[in-house]
Structures are given as structure tokens and as C-alpha cells.
Short mmCIF file of C-alpha atoms in Angstrom, two decimals:
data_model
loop_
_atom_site.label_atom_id
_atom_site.label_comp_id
_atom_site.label_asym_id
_atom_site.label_seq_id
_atom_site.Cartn_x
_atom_site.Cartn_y
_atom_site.Cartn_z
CA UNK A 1 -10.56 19.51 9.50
CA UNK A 2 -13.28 18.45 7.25
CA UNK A 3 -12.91 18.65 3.63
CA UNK A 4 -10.23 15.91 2.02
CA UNK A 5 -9.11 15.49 -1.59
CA UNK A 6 -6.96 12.95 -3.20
CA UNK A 7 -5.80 14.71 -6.50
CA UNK A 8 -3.63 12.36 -8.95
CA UNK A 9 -2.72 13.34 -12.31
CA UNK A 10 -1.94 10.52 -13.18
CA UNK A 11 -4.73 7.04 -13.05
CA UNK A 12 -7.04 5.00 -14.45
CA UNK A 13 -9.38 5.09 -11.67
CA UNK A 14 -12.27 7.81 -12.59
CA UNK A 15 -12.57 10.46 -9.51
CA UNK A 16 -15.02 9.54 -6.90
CA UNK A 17 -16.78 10.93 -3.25
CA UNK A 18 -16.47 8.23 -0.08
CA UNK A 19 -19.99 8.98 1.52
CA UNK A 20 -20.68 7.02 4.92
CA UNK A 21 -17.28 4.44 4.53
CA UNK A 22 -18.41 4.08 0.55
CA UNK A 23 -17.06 5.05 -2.48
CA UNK A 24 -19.31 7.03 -5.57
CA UNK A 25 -18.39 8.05 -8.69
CA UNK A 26 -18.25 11.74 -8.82
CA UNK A 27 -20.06 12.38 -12.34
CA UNK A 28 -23.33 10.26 -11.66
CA UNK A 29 -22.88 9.03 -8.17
CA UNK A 30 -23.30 5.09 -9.00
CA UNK A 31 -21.16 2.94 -6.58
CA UNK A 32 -17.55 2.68 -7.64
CA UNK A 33 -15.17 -0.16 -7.71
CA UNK A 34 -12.42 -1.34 -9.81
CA UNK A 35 -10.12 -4.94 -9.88
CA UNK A 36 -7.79 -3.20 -6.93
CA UNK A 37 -10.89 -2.71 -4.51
CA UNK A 38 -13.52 -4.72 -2.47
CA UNK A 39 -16.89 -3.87 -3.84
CA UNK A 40 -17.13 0.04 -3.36
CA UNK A 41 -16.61 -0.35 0.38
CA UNK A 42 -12.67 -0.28 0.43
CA UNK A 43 -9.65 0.56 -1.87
CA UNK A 44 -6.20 -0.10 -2.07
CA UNK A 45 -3.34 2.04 -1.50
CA UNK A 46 -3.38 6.00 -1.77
CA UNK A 47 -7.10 5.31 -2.89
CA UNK A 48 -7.84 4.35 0.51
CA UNK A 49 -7.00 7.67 1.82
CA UNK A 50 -9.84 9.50 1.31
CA UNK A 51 -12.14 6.86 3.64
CA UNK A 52 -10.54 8.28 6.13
CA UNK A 53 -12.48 11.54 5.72
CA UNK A 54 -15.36 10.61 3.35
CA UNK A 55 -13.21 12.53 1.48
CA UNK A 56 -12.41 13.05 -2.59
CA UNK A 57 -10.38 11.09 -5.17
CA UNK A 58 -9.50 13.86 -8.46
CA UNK A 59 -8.45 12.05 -11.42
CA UNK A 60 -6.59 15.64 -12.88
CA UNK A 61 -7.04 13.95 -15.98
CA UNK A 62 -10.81 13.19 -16.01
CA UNK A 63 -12.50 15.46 -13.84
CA UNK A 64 -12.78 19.68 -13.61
CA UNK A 65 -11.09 20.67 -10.07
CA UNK A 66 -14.57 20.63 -7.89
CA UNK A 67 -15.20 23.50 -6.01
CA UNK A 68 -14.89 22.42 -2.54
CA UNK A 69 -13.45 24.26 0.22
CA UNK A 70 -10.93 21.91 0.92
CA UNK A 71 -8.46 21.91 4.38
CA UNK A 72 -6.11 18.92 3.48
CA UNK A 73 -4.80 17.91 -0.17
CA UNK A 74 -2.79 15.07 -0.75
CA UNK A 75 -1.37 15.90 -4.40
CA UNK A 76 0.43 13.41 -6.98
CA UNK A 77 2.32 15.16 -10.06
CA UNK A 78 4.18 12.35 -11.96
CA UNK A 79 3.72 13.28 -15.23
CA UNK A 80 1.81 15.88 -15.99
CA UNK A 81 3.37 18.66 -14.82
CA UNK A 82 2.71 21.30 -17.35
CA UNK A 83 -0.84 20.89 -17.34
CA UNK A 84 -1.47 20.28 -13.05
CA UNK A 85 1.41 21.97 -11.59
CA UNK A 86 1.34 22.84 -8.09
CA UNK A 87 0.83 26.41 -8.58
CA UNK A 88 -2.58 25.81 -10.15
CA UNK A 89 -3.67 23.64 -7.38
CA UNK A 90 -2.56 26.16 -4.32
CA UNK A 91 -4.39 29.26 -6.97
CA UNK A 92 -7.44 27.25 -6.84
CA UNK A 93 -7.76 25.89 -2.82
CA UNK A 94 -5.50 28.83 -1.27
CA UNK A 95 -6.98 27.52 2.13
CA UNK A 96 -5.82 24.08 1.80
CA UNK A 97 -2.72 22.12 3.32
CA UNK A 98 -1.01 20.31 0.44
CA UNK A 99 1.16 17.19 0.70
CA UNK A 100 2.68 15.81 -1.50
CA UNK A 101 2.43 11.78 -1.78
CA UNK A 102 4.05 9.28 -4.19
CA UNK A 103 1.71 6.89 -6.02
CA UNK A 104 3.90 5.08 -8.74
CA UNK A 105 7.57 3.90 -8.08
CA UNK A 106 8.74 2.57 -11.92
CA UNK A 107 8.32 4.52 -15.04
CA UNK A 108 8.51 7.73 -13.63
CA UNK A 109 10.26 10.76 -14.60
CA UNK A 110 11.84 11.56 -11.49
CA UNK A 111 13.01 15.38 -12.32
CA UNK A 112 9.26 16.09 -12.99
CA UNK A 113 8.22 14.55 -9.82
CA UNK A 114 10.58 16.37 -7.36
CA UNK A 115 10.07 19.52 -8.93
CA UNK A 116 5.77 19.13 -7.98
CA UNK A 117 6.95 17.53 -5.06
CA UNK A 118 9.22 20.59 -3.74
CA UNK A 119 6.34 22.77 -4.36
CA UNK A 120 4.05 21.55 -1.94
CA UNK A 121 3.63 22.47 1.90
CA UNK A 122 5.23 18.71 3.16
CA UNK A 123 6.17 15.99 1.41
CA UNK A 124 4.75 12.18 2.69
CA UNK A 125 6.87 8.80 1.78
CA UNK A 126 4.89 5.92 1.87
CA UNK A 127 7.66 4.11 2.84
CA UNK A 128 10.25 4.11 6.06
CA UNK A 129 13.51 3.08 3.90
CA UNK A 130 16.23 5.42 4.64
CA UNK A 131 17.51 5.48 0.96
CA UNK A 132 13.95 6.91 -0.17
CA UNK A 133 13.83 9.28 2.06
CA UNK A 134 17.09 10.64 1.47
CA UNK A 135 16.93 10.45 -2.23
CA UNK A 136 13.93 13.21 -1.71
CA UNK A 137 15.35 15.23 0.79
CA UNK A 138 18.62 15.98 -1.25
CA UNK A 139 16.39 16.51 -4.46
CA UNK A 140 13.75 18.77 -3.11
CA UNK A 141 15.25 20.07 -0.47
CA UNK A 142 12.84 19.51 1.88
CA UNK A 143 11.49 17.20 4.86
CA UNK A 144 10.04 13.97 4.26
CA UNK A 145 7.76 12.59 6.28
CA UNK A 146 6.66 8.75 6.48
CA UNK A 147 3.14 7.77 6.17
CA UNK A 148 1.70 4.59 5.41
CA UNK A 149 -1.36 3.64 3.35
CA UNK A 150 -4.18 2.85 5.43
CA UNK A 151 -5.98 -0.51 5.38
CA UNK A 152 -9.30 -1.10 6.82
CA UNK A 153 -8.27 -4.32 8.82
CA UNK A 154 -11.35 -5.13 10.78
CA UNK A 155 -13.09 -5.11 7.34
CA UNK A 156 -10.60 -7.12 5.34
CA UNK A 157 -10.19 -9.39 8.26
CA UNK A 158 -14.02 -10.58 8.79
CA UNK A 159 -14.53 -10.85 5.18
CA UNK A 160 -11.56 -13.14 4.38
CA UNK A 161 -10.18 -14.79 7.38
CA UNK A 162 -10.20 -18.23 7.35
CA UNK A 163 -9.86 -20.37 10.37
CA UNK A 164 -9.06 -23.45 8.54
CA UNK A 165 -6.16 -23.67 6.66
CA UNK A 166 -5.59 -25.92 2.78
CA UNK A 167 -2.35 -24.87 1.59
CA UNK A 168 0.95 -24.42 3.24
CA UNK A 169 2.79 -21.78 1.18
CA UNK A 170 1.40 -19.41 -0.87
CA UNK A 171 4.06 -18.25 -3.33
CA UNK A 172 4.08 -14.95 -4.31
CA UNK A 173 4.75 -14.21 -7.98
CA UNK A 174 4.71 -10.24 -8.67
CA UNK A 175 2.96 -9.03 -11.66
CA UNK A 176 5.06 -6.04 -11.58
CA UNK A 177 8.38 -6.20 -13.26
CA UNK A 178 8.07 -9.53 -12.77
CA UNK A 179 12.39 -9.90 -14.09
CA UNK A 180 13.32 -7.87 -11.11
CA UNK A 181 10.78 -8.47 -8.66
CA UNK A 182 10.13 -12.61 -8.83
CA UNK A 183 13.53 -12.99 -7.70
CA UNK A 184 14.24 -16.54 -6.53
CA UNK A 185 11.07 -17.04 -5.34
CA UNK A 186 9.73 -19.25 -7.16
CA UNK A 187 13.00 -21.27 -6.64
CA UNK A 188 12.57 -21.15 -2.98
CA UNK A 189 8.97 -21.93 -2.37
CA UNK A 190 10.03 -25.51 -4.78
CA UNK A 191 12.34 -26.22 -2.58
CA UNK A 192 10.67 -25.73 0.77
CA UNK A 193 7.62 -27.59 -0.81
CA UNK A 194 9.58 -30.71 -1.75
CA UNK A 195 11.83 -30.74 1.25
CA UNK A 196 9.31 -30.33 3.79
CA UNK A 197 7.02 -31.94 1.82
CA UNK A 198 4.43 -29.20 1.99
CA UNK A 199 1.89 -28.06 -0.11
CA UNK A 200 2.15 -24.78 -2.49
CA UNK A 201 0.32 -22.58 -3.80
CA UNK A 202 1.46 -20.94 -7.24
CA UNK A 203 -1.54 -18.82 -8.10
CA UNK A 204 -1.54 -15.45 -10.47
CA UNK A 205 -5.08 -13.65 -9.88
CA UNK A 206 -6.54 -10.77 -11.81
CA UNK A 207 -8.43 -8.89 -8.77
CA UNK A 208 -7.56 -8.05 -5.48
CA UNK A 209 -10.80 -10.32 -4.01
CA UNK A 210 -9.30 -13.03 -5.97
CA UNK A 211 -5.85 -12.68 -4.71
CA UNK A 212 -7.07 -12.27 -0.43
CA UNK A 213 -9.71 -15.49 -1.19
CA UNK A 214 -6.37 -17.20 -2.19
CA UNK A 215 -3.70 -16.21 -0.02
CA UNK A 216 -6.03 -16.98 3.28
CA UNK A 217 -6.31 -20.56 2.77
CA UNK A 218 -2.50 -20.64 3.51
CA UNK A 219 -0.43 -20.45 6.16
CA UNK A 220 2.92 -19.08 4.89
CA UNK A 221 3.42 -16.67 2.21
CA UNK A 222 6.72 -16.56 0.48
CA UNK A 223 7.71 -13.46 -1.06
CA UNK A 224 11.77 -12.46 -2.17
CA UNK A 225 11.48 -9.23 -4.11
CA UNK A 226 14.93 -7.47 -3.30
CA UNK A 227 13.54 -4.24 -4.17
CA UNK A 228 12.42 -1.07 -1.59
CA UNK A 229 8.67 -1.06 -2.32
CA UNK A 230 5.96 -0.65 0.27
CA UNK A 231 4.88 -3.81 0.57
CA UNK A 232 1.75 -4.41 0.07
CA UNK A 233 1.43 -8.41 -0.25
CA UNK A 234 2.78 -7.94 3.19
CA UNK A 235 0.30 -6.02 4.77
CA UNK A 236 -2.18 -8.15 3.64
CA UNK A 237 -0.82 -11.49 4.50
CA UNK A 238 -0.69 -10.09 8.47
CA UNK A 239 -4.25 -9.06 8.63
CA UNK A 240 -5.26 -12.03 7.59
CA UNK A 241 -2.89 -14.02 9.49
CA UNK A 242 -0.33 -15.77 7.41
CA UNK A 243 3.45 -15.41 8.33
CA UNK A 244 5.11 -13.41 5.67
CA UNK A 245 9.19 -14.95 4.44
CA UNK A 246 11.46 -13.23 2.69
CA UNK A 247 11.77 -9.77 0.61
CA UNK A 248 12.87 -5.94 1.47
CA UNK A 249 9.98 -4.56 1.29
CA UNK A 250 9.47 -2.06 3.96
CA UNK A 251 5.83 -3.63 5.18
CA UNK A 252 8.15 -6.78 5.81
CA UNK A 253 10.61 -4.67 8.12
CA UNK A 254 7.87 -3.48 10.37
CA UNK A 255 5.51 -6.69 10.59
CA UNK A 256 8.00 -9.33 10.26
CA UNK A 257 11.29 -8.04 11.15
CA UNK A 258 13.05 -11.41 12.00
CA UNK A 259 11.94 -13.13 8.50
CA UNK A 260 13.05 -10.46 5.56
CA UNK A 261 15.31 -10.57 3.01
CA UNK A 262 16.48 -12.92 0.19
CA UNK A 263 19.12 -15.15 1.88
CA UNK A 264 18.34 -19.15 1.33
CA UNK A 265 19.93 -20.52 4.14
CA UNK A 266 18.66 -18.11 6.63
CA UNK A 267 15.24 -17.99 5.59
CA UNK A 268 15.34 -21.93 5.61
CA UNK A 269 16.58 -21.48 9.21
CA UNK A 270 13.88 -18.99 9.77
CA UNK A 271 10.55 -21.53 8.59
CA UNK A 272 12.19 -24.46 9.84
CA UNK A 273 11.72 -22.83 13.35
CA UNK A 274 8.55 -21.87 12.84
CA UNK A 275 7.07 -24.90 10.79
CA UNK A 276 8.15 -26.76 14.00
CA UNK A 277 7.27 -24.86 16.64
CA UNK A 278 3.46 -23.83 16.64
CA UNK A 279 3.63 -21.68 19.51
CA UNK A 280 6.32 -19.59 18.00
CA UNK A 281 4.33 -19.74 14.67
CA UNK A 282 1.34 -18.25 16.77
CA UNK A 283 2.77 -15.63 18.35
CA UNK A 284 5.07 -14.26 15.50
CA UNK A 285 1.46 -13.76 13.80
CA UNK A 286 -0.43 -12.44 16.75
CA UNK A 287 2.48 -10.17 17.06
CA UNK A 288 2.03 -8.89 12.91
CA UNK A 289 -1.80 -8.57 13.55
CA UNK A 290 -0.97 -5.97 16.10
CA UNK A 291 1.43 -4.33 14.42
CA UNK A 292 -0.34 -4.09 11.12
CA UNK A 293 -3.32 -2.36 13.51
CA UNK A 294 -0.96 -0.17 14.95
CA UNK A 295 1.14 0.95 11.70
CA UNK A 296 -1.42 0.73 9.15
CA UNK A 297 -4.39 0.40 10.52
CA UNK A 298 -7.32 3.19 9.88
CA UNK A 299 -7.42 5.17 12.95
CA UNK A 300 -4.02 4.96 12.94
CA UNK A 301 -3.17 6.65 9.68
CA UNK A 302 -6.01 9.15 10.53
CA UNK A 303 -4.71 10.18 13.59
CA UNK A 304 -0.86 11.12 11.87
CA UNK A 305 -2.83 12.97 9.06
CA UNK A 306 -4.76 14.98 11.60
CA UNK A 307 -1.21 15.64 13.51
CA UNK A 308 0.43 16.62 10.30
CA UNK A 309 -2.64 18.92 9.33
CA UNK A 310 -2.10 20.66 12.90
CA UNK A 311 1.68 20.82 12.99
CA UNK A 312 2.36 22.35 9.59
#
């Protein structure tokens, strides 16, 4: 396998090649980064998939489909179905492997999005919750399969780590549907603080550098959001160390599976344990580090595309 593209119909982001572990925009080949990435040396979510492979990101919207032999497309149809259907994409790479992946959970027309998704060769679920998986399965009729975004960890981790610790709690406040997502957390972190007498972080940031300078100067990071997303605050918060309390969201399930969801008196239970007990502290986040390696981690994610490209 050699040729990957990461084709979205639906972005902001302008379409760009990953040469040598950086990203360059594909019309004049400046560096490219944007608010959700790290200079132009590593992107967030499904726009991290392509340094994997110095491989493509195709905005459908922006950018003519390049004529590259390709052996692997991921391919997201959300919205746009009549003018990037599926169809189009296997007439025009006939040689390539196409998965579809989900980008966007709200605001989506879900009808649209099956219909593109049932199309393609496999479909991938960034996320392990059951209910998600189902919900595609009975309206594609096909397999799902789970894959996670990849993070480049030893990057993320020597650029932001931070041995010494200011704050406490970092309390996560979701830009995102913030009426549904918030939760009680807010409430929560308040009452930790002023309990424990602990200091808290309550910190909205516009960039993704912003938000990993902030969250690494803590030691806890408080999240509740009831709903099934993928988590990435999560993911984050691991690989750089900080013990992760409270929410559903599946990175939680898989990097701290004794401190989800939304329950006061258990997650007070939960902290007071490990606010008191440093060596359990320690090794609950030793234990995420590896995890977050193993489940999310580069090589990792590589190795289950590369297994998926020779299976199907």
C-alpha cells in the first residue's frame, strides 16, 4: 500500500499533501495549519489520518479529484451527496479500497449519510459504543468496523508535558452544544474545588495549542458530557498525563474505565481515592499513557488500516 487519500465533502480545512510527517497545502504547497492543529506538523482527528501515509486530505468542495493512483480511500459523504456520491469516487479510483468514516456527529442528515456510507467497500466507526455501531449496521446493512483517530503521542507529549504541576482541576467546558454537553460540570468541578479546597481551572481557549498549554499545568481534568462522542479531551488529557473524571465518552471507557460517567457521589468517591493516595494516582495514569499508545497511538492505528486494507 502506498497511495492514501482523505476525501471529505464536507470542511473548512482546504485539501493538503503530508510530505515527510508535514502537512502542505495542495494548490501552492505552503505549510498548512489551522486553530485544530500544531503548526503543520500534526492534526486533529480524521485529519490526522493521512500522516500515517504521507498521504492526501480532498476537500470535495475545494479541490478537483487529483489524479493519483490511490490503494486506500477513507471517504466522508454528509451532505453532499448529489454532487460526491460514492459512485463518482469508485468511477474515478476503480483500484482503490474505500471506507467509509464519520467526521461530524450533530447536524447531520443521517438518511444521506447511510446511503454514501452503504456504498462503500467497509464502513469504520470512530467510536467502540455498541449503540453506534448498531444504529449503522441496521441502516446500511453492513459491517462496522471500529477505528480510532490516531494521535501522534510522542510528539504531543514532548512538546507539552509538564513535570510541574499549578492547577488541580482543569474543568472542561465543551464548546460544542454546550446545553447538552456542559452537563453538571461546571457544578461539580465548584464543588470539588471548595470542598477539597483545590484549585480550578475554568478556561475556554480558541486553538488547540492553547487548550494542551492549559490543560497540562493540571492534574485532574473534569469532564461530564453524557453524550456517546469519541472523546477527544480524553485522549489528550492521558498523553499528557492528567487523570480524566467523569463523562461517556468512549475515549473515557478505554483509558479510564473506573472514573466515567456523570454520577456525583461516585465520582466524589472516585477523586477522593485518588487525591489521597498518590501511588494509586500514579499508576491509574501510567496505566492511561499506555493505553492511549496502544489504542490510539500512530503505529497503532497504522497497523489496523494496513490489516483492513489486506483483509477486505
Amino acid at each position: 500500500m502506498t497511495q492514501f487519500g482523505m476525501f471529505v465533502d464536507n470542511s473548512k480545512q482546504e485539501s493538503f499533501k503530508v510530505t515527510e510527517g508535514k502537512s502542505y497545502t495542495l494548490s501552492d504547497g505552503l505549510p498548512y495549519s489551522t486553530k485544530n492543529s500544531i503548526e503543520h506538523y500534526t492534526h486533529m482527528s480524521i485529519f490526522q489520518y493521512p500522516f500515517l501515509f504521507d498521504g492526501y486530505f480532498i476537500n470535495l468542495k475545494k479541490t478537483e479529484l487529483p489524479d493519483v493512483d490511490f490503494d486506500v480511500i477513507f471517504l466522508t459523504i454528509e451532505k453532499h451527496y448529489d454532487e460526491f456520491s460514492t459512485r463518482q469516487i469508485q468511477k474515478k479510483y476503480p483500484n482503490a479500497k474505500i471506507f467509509g468514516v464519520l467526521k461530524e456527529i450533530y447536524f447531520i442528515d443521517e438518511r444521506l449519510r447511510c446511503k454514501a456510507l452503504a456504498e462503500c467497500d467497509q464502513i469504520l466507526i470512530p467510536f467502540s459504543h455498541k449503540y453506534m455501531h448498531y444504529f449503522y449496521q441496521k441502516n446500511t446493512g453492513k459491517e462496522t468496523i471500529w477505528l480510532p483517530h490516531p494521535y501522534d503521542i510522542d510528539y504531543l507529549n514532548n512538546k507539552f508535558y509538564k513535570q510541574e504541576r499549578t492547577h488541580d482541576i482543569f474543568a472542561y467546558i465543551s464548546p460544542t452544544l454546550p446545553e447538552l454537553r456542559r452537563s453538571n460540570t461546571e457544578q461539580f468541578s465548584n464543588y470539588i474545588s471548595n470542598k477539597y479546597k483545590l484549585s480550578i481551572k475554568h478556561v475556554l481557549t480558541d486553538t488547540w495549542p492553547e487548550f494542551m498549554e492549559e490543560i497540562s499545568t493540571c492534574k485532574f481534568l473534569f469532564n461530564l458530557d453524557p453524550t456517546l462522542s469519541s472523546g477527544n479531551t480524553g485522549i489528550q488529557a492521558a498523553l499528557l498525563g492528567l487523570h480524566t473524571l467523569g463523562g461517556n465518552n468512549d475515549s473515557i471507557t478505554h483509558l479510564f474505565p473506573n472514573s466515567c460517567g456523570t454520577n456525583f457521589d461516585q465520582l466524589e468517591e472516585i477523586f477522593s481515592r485518588l487525591n489521597s493516595d498518590n501511588s494509586l494516582y500514579l499508576n491509574s495514569i501510567q496505566n492511561s499513557y499506555q493505553l492511549v499508545n496502544e489504542i490510539y497511538g500512530m503505529e497503532s492505528v497504522k497497523s489496523k488500516i494496513l490489516d483492513l486494507y489486506d483483509k477486505y
